[in-house]
């Protein structure tokens, strides 16, 4: 396992009971000793971006649940730093944020492919020492993230794909039931 840092993916252990993080993969955008900020990559939201942005009515753009913190905020990851000003590099080929008006213009002009950007409501956050403690308790496993993982065309598979990046001894957890008492 690797230490938390921007671009690292947190993989929830298979029996984590917290409904916000059950079988999730969280992409860390920021990490320091004081706090960590990440986005759940594999939890589609029941509504679409058009439900929140009136200019996009009629465009079915997927939206994801980024985490339980400030679910009234919108965040985005993308691969388009040349088209979206003020984007922040997180790791190889993955950028966070930028000028949202530029994104609306790109969408309206049909100059943006949906496999190049993901939108998230809310985020996942940890205060001083909280993430380190959760990792020590083995609530999270860690792997290096990638654009291929973040923008995978089957988000429901991201947790399993992240687990497959771990040592082979971890691979059986993919098949564990969510509730071992039901086994």
PDB file of N, CA and C in Angstrom, residues 128-179:
ATOM      1  N   UNK A 128      -7.742  16.595  10.765  1.00  0.00           N
ATOM      2  CA  UNK A 128      -6.409  16.254  11.245  1.00  0.00           C
ATOM      3  C   UNK A 128      -6.374  14.856  11.856  1.00  0.00           C
ATOM      4  N   UNK A 129      -5.544  13.996  11.299  1.00  0.00           N
ATOM      5  CA  UNK A 129      -5.330  12.654  11.831  1.00  0.00           C
ATOM      6  C   UNK A 129      -6.443  11.657  11.564  1.00  0.00           C
ATOM      7  N   UNK A 130      -7.585  12.100  11.072  1.00  0.00           N
ATOM      8  CA  UNK A 130      -8.735  11.210  10.895  1.00  0.00           C
ATOM      9  C   UNK A 130      -8.480  10.138   9.834  1.00  0.00           C
ATOM     10  N   UNK A 131      -7.964  10.528   8.675  1.00  0.00           N
ATOM     11  CA  UNK A 131      -7.722   9.544   7.625  1.00  0.00           C
ATOM     12  C   UNK A 131      -6.621   8.573   8.044  1.00  0.00           C
ATOM     13  N   UNK A 132      -5.571   9.069   8.663  1.00  0.00           N
ATOM     14  CA  UNK A 132      -4.488   8.190   9.131  1.00  0.00           C
ATOM     15  C   UNK A 132      -5.028   7.159  10.119  1.00  0.00           C
ATOM     16  N   UNK A 133      -5.915   7.589  10.998  1.00  0.00           N
ATOM     17  CA  UNK A 133      -6.500   6.653  11.970  1.00  0.00           C
ATOM     18  C   UNK A 133      -7.365   5.609  11.272  1.00  0.00           C
ATOM     19  N   UNK A 134      -8.141   6.016  10.280  1.00  0.00           N
ATOM     20  CA  UNK A 134      -8.990   5.073   9.556  1.00  0.00           C
ATOM     21  C   UNK A 134      -8.154   4.071   8.746  1.00  0.00           C
ATOM     22  N   UNK A 135      -7.040   4.527   8.210  1.00  0.00           N
ATOM     23  CA  UNK A 135      -6.140   3.612   7.487  1.00  0.00           C
ATOM     24  C   UNK A 135      -5.496   2.640   8.472  1.00  0.00           C
ATOM     25  N   UNK A 136      -5.096   3.128   9.642  1.00  0.00           N
ATOM     26  CA  UNK A 136      -4.505   2.257  10.670  1.00  0.00           C
ATOM     27  C   UNK A 136      -5.506   1.199  11.137  1.00  0.00           C
ATOM     28  N   UNK A 137      -6.800   1.563  11.159  1.00  0.00           N
ATOM     29  CA  UNK A 137      -7.858   0.611  11.533  1.00  0.00           C
ATOM     30  C   UNK A 137      -8.201  -0.337  10.388  1.00  0.00           C
ATOM     31  N   UNK A 138      -7.546  -0.137   9.260  1.00  0.00           N
ATOM     32  CA  UNK A 138      -7.744  -0.932   8.043  1.00  0.00           C
ATOM     33  C   UNK A 138      -9.129  -0.739   7.420  1.00  0.00           C
ATOM     34  N   UNK A 139      -9.680   0.457   7.581  1.00  0.00           N
ATOM     35  CA  UNK A 139     -10.936   0.783   6.902  1.00  0.00           C
ATOM     36  C   UNK A 139     -10.692   1.086   5.426  1.00  0.00           C
ATOM     37  N   UNK A 140      -9.456   1.488   5.111  1.00  0.00           N
ATOM     38  CA  UNK A 140      -9.094   1.852   3.743  1.00  0.00           C
ATOM     39  C   UNK A 140      -7.807   1.154   3.317  1.00  0.00           C
ATOM     40  N   UNK A 141      -7.780   0.762   2.057  1.00  0.00           N
ATOM     41  CA  UNK A 141      -6.570   0.296   1.386  1.00  0.00           C
ATOM     42  C   UNK A 141      -6.229   1.381   0.375  1.00  0.00           C
ATOM     43  N   UNK A 142      -4.987   1.451  -0.075  1.00  0.00           N
ATOM     44  CA  UNK A 142      -4.608   2.531  -0.984  1.00  0.00           C
ATOM     45  C   UNK A 142      -3.878   1.998  -2.215  1.00  0.00           C
ATOM     46  N   UNK A 143      -4.159   2.618  -3.351  1.00  0.00           N
ATOM     47  CA  UNK A 143      -3.444   2.363  -4.601  1.00  0.00           C
ATOM     48  C   UNK A 143      -3.280   3.693  -5.331  1.00  0.00           C
ATOM     49  N   UNK A 144      -2.353   3.724  -6.266  1.00  0.00           N
ATOM     50  CA  UNK A 144      -2.182   4.919  -7.086  1.00  0.00           C
ATOM     51  C   UNK A 144      -3.333   5.012  -8.074  1.00  0.00           C
ATOM     52  N   UNK A 145      -3.936   6.169  -8.173  1.00  0.00           N
ATOM     53  CA  UNK A 145      -5.026   6.383  -9.116  1.00  0.00           C
ATOM     54  C   UNK A 145      -4.496   6.649 -10.514  1.00  0.00           C
ATOM     55  N   UNK A 146      -5.395   6.666 -11.470  1.00  0.00           N
ATOM     56  CA  UNK A 146      -5.044   6.954 -12.859  1.00  0.00           C
ATOM     57  C   UNK A 146      -6.268   7.522 -13.567  1.00  0.00           C
ATOM     58  N   UNK A 147      -6.030   8.180 -14.687  1.00  0.00           N
ATOM     59  CA  UNK A 147      -7.146   8.697 -15.485  1.00  0.00           C
ATOM     60  C   UNK A 147      -8.033   7.547 -15.956  1.00  0.00           C
ATOM     61  N   UNK A 148      -7.427   6.409 -16.290  1.00  0.00           N
ATOM     62  CA  UNK A 148      -8.219   5.255 -16.734  1.00  0.00           C
ATOM     63  C   UNK A 148      -9.201   4.808 -15.652  1.00  0.00           C
ATOM     64  N   UNK A 149      -8.769   4.849 -14.403  1.00  0.00           N
ATOM     65  CA  UNK A 149      -9.643   4.436 -13.303  1.00  0.00           C
ATOM     66  C   UNK A 149     -10.715   5.500 -13.026  1.00  0.00           C
ATOM     67  N   UNK A 150     -10.307   6.753 -12.945  1.00  0.00           N
ATOM     68  CA  UNK A 150     -11.237   7.846 -12.641  1.00  0.00           C
ATOM     69  C   UNK A 150     -12.345   7.949 -13.682  1.00  0.00           C
ATOM     70  N   UNK A 151     -11.992   7.786 -14.955  1.00  0.00           N
ATOM     71  CA  UNK A 151     -12.957   7.975 -16.038  1.00  0.00           C
ATOM     72  C   UNK A 151     -13.394   6.650 -16.657  1.00  0.00           C
ATOM     73  N   UNK A 152     -13.315   5.589 -15.893  1.00  0.00           N
ATOM     74  CA  UNK A 152     -13.686   4.266 -16.411  1.00  0.00           C
ATOM     75  C   UNK A 152     -15.129   4.295 -16.905  1.00  0.00           C
ATOM     76  N   UNK A 153     -15.383   3.620 -18.026  1.00  0.00           N
ATOM     77  CA  UNK A 153     -16.716   3.679 -18.626  1.00  0.00           C
ATOM     78  C   UNK A 153     -17.771   2.867 -17.879  1.00  0.00           C
ATOM     79  N   UNK A 154     -17.361   2.082 -16.890  1.00  0.00           N
ATOM     80  CA  UNK A 154     -18.312   1.344 -16.049  1.00  0.00           C
ATOM     81  C   UNK A 154     -18.013   1.691 -14.585  1.00  0.00           C
ATOM     82  N   UNK A 155     -18.526   2.835 -14.096  1.00  0.00           N
ATOM     83  CA  UNK A 155     -18.210   3.279 -12.741  1.00  0.00           C
ATOM     84  C   UNK A 155     -18.496   2.233 -11.664  1.00  0.00           C
ATOM     85  N   UNK A 156     -19.495   1.377 -11.897  1.00  0.00           N
ATOM     86  CA  UNK A 156     -19.827   0.348 -10.910  1.00  0.00           C
ATOM     87  C   UNK A 156     -18.706  -0.667 -10.735  1.00  0.00           C
ATOM     88  N   UNK A 157     -17.752  -0.706 -11.647  1.00  0.00           N
ATOM     89  CA  UNK A 157     -16.622  -1.641 -11.568  1.00  0.00           C
ATOM     90  C   UNK A 157     -15.367  -1.031 -10.950  1.00  0.00           C
ATOM     91  N   UNK A 158     -15.376   0.261 -10.659  1.00  0.00           N
ATOM     92  CA  UNK A 158     -14.161   0.939 -10.202  1.00  0.00           C
ATOM     93  C   UNK A 158     -13.626   0.356  -8.897  1.00  0.00           C
ATOM     94  N   UNK A 159     -14.484   0.033  -7.938  1.00  0.00           N
ATOM     95  CA  UNK A 159     -14.002  -0.535  -6.669  1.00  0.00           C
ATOM     96  C   UNK A 159     -13.256  -1.842  -6.944  1.00  0.00           C
ATOM     97  N   UNK A 160     -13.835  -2.724  -7.735  1.00  0.00           N
ATOM     98  CA  UNK A 160     -13.205  -4.003  -8.057  1.00  0.00           C
ATOM     99  C   UNK A 160     -11.895  -3.794  -8.816  1.00  0.00           C
ATOM    100  N   UNK A 161     -11.887  -2.872  -9.775  1.00  0.00           N
ATOM    101  CA  UNK A 161     -10.669  -2.601 -10.543  1.00  0.00           C
ATOM    102  C   UNK A 161      -9.553  -2.059  -9.648  1.00  0.00           C
ATOM    103  N   UNK A 162      -9.925  -1.222  -8.683  1.00  0.00           N
ATOM    104  CA  UNK A 162      -8.934  -0.693  -7.745  1.00  0.00           C
ATOM    105  C   UNK A 162      -8.374  -1.821  -6.871  1.00  0.00           C
ATOM    106  N   UNK A 163      -9.245  -2.710  -6.394  1.00  0.00           N
ATOM    107  CA  UNK A 163      -8.785  -3.853  -5.591  1.00  0.00           C
ATOM    108  C   UNK A 163      -7.816  -4.708  -6.404  1.00  0.00           C
ATOM    109  N   UNK A 164      -8.091  -4.881  -7.684  1.00  0.00           N
ATOM    110  CA  UNK A 164      -7.227  -5.700  -8.536  1.00  0.00           C
ATOM    111  C   UNK A 164      -5.829  -5.116  -8.700  1.00  0.00           C
ATOM    112  N   UNK A 165      -5.656  -3.830  -8.371  1.00  0.00           N
ATOM    113  CA  UNK A 165      -4.330  -3.208  -8.422  1.00  0.00           C
ATOM    114  C   UNK A 165      -3.500  -3.528  -7.175  1.00  0.00           C
ATOM    115  N   UNK A 166      -4.152  -4.042  -6.148  1.00  0.00           N
ATOM    116  CA  UNK A 166      -3.457  -4.431  -4.924  1.00  0.00           C
ATOM    117  C   UNK A 166      -2.744  -5.761  -5.139  1.00  0.00           C
ATOM    118  N   UNK A 167      -1.941  -6.144  -4.184  1.00  0.00           N
ATOM    119  CA  UNK A 167      -1.301  -7.458  -4.181  1.00  0.00           C
ATOM    120  C   UNK A 167      -2.370  -8.536  -4.361  1.00  0.00           C
ATOM    121  N   UNK A 168      -2.028  -9.607  -5.051  1.00  0.00           N
ATOM    122  CA  UNK A 168      -2.993 -10.675  -5.347  1.00  0.00           C
ATOM    123  C   UNK A 168      -3.647 -11.258  -4.097  1.00  0.00           C
ATOM    124  N   UNK A 169      -2.994 -11.139  -2.961  1.00  0.00           N
ATOM    125  CA  UNK A 169      -3.587 -11.686  -1.737  1.00  0.00           C
ATOM    126  C   UNK A 169      -4.878 -10.963  -1.362  1.00  0.00           C
ATOM    127  N   UNK A 170      -5.086  -9.743  -1.895  1.00  0.00           N
ATOM    128  CA  UNK A 170      -6.308  -8.982  -1.612  1.00  0.00           C
ATOM    129  C   UNK A 170      -7.437  -9.304  -2.593  1.00  0.00           C
ATOM    130  N   UNK A 171      -7.131  -9.899  -3.715  1.00  0.00           N
ATOM    131  CA  UNK A 171      -8.135 -10.115  -4.761  1.00  0.00           C
ATOM    132  C   UNK A 171      -9.377 -10.874  -4.297  1.00  0.00           C
ATOM    133  N   UNK A 172      -9.286 -11.834  -3.381  1.00  0.00           N
ATOM    134  CA  UNK A 172     -10.514 -12.525  -2.948  1.00  0.00           C
ATOM    135  C   UNK A 172     -11.570 -11.606  -2.329  1.00  0.00           C
ATOM    136  N   UNK A 173     -11.177 -10.442  -1.798  1.00  0.00           N
ATOM    137  CA  UNK A 173     -12.177  -9.568  -1.166  1.00  0.00           C
ATOM    138  C   UNK A 173     -13.216  -9.070  -2.164  1.00  0.00           C
ATOM    139  N   UNK A 174     -12.884  -9.117  -3.448  1.00  0.00           N
ATOM    140  CA  UNK A 174     -13.841  -8.702  -4.473  1.00  0.00           C
ATOM    141  C   UNK A 174     -15.113  -9.550  -4.383  1.00  0.00           C
ATOM    142  N   UNK A 175     -14.947 -10.794  -3.986  1.00  0.00           N
ATOM    143  CA  UNK A 175     -16.074 -11.732  -3.964  1.00  0.00           C
ATOM    144  C   UNK A 175     -16.728 -11.876  -2.590  1.00  0.00           C
ATOM    145  N   UNK A 176     -16.228 -11.148  -1.595  1.00  0.00           N
ATOM    146  CA  UNK A 176     -16.828 -11.223  -0.267  1.00  0.00           C
ATOM    147  C   UNK A 176     -18.231 -10.626  -0.298  1.00  0.00           C
ATOM    148  N   UNK A 177     -19.157 -11.173   0.482  1.00  0.00           N
ATOM    149  CA  UNK A 177     -20.486 -10.549   0.581  1.00  0.00           C
ATOM    150  C   UNK A 177     -20.376  -9.228   1.348  1.00  0.00           C
ATOM    151  N   UNK A 178     -21.306  -8.318   1.133  1.00  0.00           N
ATOM    152  CA  UNK A 178     -21.255  -7.047   1.874  1.00  0.00           C
ATOM    153  C   UNK A 178     -21.562  -7.272   3.352  1.00  0.00           C
ATOM    154  N   UNK A 179     -22.317  -8.305   3.662  1.00  0.00           N
ATOM    155  CA  UNK A 179     -22.626  -8.648   5.044  1.00  0.00           C
ATOM    156  C   UNK A 179     -22.209 -10.101   5.270  1.00  0.00           C
TER     157      UNK A 179
END
